[in-house]
Short mmCIF file of C-alpha atoms in Angstrom, two decimals:
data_model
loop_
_atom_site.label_atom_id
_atom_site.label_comp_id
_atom_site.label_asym_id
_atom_site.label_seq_id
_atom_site.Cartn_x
_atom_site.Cartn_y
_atom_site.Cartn_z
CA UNK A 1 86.41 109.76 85.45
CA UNK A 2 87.98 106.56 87.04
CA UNK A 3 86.51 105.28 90.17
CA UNK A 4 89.15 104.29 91.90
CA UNK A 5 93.04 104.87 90.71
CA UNK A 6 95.87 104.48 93.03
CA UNK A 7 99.21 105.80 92.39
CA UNK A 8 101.95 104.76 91.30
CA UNK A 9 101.07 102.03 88.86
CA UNK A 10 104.48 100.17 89.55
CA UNK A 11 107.13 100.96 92.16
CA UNK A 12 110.33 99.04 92.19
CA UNK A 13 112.99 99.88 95.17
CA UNK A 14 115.22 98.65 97.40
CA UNK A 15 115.14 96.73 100.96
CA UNK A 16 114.82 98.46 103.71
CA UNK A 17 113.21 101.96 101.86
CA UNK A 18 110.08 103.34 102.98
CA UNK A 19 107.43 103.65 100.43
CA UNK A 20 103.51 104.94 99.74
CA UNK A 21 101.04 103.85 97.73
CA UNK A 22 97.94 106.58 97.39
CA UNK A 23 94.41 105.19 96.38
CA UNK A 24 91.50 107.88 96.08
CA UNK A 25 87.85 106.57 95.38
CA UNK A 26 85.24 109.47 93.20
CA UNK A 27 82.10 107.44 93.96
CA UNK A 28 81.25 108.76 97.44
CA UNK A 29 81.55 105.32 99.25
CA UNK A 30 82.04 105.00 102.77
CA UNK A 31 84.50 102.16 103.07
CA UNK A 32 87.88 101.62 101.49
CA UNK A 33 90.03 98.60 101.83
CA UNK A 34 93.74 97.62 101.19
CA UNK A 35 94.54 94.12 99.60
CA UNK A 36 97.62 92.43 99.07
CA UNK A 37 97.74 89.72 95.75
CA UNK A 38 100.81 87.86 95.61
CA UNK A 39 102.90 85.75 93.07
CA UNK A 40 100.35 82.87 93.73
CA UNK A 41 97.71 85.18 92.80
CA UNK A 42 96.27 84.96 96.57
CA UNK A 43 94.09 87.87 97.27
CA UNK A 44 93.92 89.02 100.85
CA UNK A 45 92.38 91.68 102.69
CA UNK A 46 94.86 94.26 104.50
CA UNK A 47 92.82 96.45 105.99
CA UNK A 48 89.44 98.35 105.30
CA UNK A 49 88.61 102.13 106.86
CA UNK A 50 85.10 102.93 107.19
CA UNK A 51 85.26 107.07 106.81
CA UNK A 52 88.26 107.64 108.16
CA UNK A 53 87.83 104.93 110.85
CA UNK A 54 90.07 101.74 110.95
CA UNK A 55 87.01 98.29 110.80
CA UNK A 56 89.43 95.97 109.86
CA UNK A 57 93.31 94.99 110.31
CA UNK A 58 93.88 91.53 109.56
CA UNK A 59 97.17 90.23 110.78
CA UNK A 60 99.78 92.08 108.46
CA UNK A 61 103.13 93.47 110.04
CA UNK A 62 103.30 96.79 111.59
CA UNK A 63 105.88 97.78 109.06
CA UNK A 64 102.73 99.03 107.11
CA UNK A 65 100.57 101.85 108.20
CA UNK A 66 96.78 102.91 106.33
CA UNK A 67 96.32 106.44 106.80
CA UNK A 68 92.83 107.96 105.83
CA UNK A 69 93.06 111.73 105.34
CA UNK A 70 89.42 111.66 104.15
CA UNK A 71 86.85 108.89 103.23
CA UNK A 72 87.99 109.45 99.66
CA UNK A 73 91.42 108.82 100.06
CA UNK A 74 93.55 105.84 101.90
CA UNK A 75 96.82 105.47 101.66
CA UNK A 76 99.78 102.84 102.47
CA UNK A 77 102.73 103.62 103.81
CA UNK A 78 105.11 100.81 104.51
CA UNK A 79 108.58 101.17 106.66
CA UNK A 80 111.42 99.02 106.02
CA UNK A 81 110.18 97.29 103.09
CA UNK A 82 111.54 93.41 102.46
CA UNK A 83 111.94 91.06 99.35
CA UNK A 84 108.35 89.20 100.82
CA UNK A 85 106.34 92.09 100.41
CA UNK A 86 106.61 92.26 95.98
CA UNK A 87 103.35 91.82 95.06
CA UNK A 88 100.35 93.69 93.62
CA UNK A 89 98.21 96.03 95.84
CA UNK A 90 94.60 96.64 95.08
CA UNK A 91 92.90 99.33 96.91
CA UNK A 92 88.82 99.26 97.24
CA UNK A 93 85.88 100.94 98.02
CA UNK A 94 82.39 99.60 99.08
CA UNK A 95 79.11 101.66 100.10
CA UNK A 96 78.38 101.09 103.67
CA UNK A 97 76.06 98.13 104.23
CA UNK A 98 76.63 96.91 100.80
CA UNK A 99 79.22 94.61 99.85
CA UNK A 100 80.19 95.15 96.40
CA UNK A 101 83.73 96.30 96.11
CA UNK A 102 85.08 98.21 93.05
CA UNK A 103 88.77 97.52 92.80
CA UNK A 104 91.53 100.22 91.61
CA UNK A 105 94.10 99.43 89.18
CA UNK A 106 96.55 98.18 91.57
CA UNK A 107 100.10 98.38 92.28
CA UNK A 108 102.88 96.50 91.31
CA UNK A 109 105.76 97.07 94.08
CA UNK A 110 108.45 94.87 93.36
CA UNK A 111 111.71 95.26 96.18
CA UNK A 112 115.21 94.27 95.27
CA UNK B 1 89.77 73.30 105.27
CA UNK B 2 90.90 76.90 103.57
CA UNK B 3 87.95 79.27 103.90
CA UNK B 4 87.56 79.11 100.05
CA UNK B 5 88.38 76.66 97.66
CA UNK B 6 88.56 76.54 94.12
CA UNK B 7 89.55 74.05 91.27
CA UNK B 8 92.73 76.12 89.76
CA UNK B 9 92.30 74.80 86.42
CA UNK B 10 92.89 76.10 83.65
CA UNK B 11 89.84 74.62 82.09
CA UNK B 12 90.70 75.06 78.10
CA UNK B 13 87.32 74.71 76.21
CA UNK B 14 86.58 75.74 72.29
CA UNK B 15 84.22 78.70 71.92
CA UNK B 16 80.55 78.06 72.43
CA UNK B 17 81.14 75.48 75.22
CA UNK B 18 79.32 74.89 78.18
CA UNK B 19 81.87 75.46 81.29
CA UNK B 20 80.81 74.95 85.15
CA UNK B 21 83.22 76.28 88.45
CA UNK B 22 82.91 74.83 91.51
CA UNK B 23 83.60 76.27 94.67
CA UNK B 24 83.21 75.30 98.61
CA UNK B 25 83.52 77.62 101.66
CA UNK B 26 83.82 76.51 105.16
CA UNK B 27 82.04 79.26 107.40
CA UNK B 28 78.25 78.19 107.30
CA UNK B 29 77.74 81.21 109.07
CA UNK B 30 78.55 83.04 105.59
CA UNK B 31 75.70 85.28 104.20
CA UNK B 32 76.95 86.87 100.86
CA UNK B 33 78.80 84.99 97.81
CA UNK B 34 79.81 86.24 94.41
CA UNK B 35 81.54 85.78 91.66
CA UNK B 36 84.36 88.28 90.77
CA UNK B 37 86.34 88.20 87.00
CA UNK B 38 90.04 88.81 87.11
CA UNK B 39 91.68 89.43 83.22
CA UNK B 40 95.36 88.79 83.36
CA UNK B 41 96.91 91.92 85.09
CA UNK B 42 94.23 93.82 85.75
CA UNK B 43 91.93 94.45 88.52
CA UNK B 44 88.84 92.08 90.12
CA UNK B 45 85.60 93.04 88.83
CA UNK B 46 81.65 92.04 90.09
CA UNK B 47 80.88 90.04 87.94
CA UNK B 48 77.36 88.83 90.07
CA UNK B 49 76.17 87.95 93.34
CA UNK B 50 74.77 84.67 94.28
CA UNK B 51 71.37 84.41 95.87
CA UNK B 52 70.01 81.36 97.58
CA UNK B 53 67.31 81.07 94.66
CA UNK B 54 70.07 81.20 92.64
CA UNK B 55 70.22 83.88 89.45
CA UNK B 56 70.87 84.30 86.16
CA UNK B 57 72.72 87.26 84.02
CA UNK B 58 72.60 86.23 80.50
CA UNK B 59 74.79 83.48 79.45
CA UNK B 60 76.06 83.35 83.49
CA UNK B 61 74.02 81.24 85.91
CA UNK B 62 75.18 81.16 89.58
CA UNK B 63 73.81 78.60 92.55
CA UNK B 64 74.26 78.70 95.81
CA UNK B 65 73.60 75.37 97.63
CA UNK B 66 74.06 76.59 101.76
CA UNK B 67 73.77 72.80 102.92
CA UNK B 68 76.95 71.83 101.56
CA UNK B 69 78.47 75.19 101.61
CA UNK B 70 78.83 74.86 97.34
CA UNK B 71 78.67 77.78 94.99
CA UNK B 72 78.41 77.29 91.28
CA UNK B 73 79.14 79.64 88.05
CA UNK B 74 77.90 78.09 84.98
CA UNK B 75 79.31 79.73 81.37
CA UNK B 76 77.26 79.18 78.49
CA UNK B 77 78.58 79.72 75.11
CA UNK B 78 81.79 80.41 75.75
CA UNK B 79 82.65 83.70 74.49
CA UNK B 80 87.23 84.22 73.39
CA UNK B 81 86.19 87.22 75.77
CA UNK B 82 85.31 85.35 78.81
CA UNK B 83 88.75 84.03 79.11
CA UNK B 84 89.89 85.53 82.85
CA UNK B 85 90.23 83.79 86.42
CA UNK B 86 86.81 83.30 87.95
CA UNK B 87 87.23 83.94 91.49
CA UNK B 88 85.05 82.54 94.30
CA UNK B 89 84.15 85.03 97.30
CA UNK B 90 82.39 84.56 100.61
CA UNK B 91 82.29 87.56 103.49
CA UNK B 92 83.63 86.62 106.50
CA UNK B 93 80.42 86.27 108.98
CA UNK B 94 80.12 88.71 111.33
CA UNK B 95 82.58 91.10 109.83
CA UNK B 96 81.14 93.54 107.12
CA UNK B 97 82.95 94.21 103.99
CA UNK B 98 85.68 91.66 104.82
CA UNK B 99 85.26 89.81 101.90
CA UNK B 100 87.22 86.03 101.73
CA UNK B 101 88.69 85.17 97.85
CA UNK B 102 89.36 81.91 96.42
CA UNK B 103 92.22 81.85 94.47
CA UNK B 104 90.43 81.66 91.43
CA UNK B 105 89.83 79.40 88.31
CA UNK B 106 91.50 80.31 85.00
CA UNK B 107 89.38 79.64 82.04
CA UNK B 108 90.56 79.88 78.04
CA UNK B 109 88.55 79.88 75.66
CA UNK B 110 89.89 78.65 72.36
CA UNK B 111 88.85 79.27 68.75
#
């Protein structure tokens, strides 16, 4: 019964692969959101999808690529992945006019 | 000026203290704060808005001061269980659901 799980829990490759991260949300919210937290523990916003519509895309490289199948489900796909992009990946979901986020699990990628 | 700032800590304090955070934001044109709770490597979690009357939740008071852009948590009676990174957060005005974090304050609470 969790809210929000992404998958995989931890993901360790090499430069230069191409990698996903799935998140699905079970609580019927309209918005879901990708954040990045790195080594310094900075939290940032990625992106957010408001059903299945792209609302925000803060400046992050084009290597990585939301996809929104459904408003349940957004997922990360990044291309060519480099040593700067280790860190932990929280996805989130929000009702629509409200602004309480529930955060997954997140994602601890980690490239070599 | 970064959008959110926060006092890093780690403020160390016995159990059954009495702990304030500070925290300052730069966009006046903010209209929703909160406090989130991150526990070493896990998730953020609500732990409660921050109205302009300011509110309570138990041992947790929160202020909001919008003249000098100033939010406040306030931790009474420490609890061992309250030991987590308190982190600051501000939406970005005029952009729904983009929500701004401070990098948080680390609190321990000792025996």
């Amino acid at each position: 019964d969790t809210a929000v799980s992404q998958t995989p829990k931890y993901l360790v490759t090499q430069m230069g692969n191409d990698k996903s991260i799935k998140c699905e949300q079970n609580l019927g919210h309209d918005t879901m959101y990708w954040y990045k937290q790195d080594s310094k523990k900075f939290l940032k916003i990625m992106f957010s999808y408001n059903n299945k519509e792209l609302i925000i895309n803060e400046t992050v490289p084009n290597r990585f690529s939301p996809k929104s199948p459904d408003k349940a489900h957004l997922n990360l796909h990044i291309n060519s992945l480099e040593l700067g992009d280790s860190a932990v990946y929280f996805c989130a979901s929000s009702q629509v006019r409200q602004e309480t986020q529930y955060f997954g699990p997140g994602t601890r990628l980690l490239v070599l | 000026r970064k959008e959110v700032e926060q006092d890093p800590g780690p403020f160390n304090v016995p159990e059954g203290a009495t702990v304030a955070f500070n925290c300052t934001y730069s966009n006046s044109a903010s209209q929703s704060f909160f406090w989130y709770r991150q526990d070493c490597r896990k998730e953020p979690k609500l732990l409660m808005s921050v109205y302009s009357s300011g509110n309570e939740d138990g041992r947790f008071t929160a202020q909001l001061n919008r003249a000098s852009q100033y939010i406040s948590l306030l931790i009474r009676d420490s609890k061992l269980s309250d030991s987590a990174t308190y982190l600051c957060v501000v939406n970005a005005a005029g952009s729904q659901g983009n929500l701004i974090f401070g990098k948080g304050t680390k609190l321990s609470v000792k025996p």
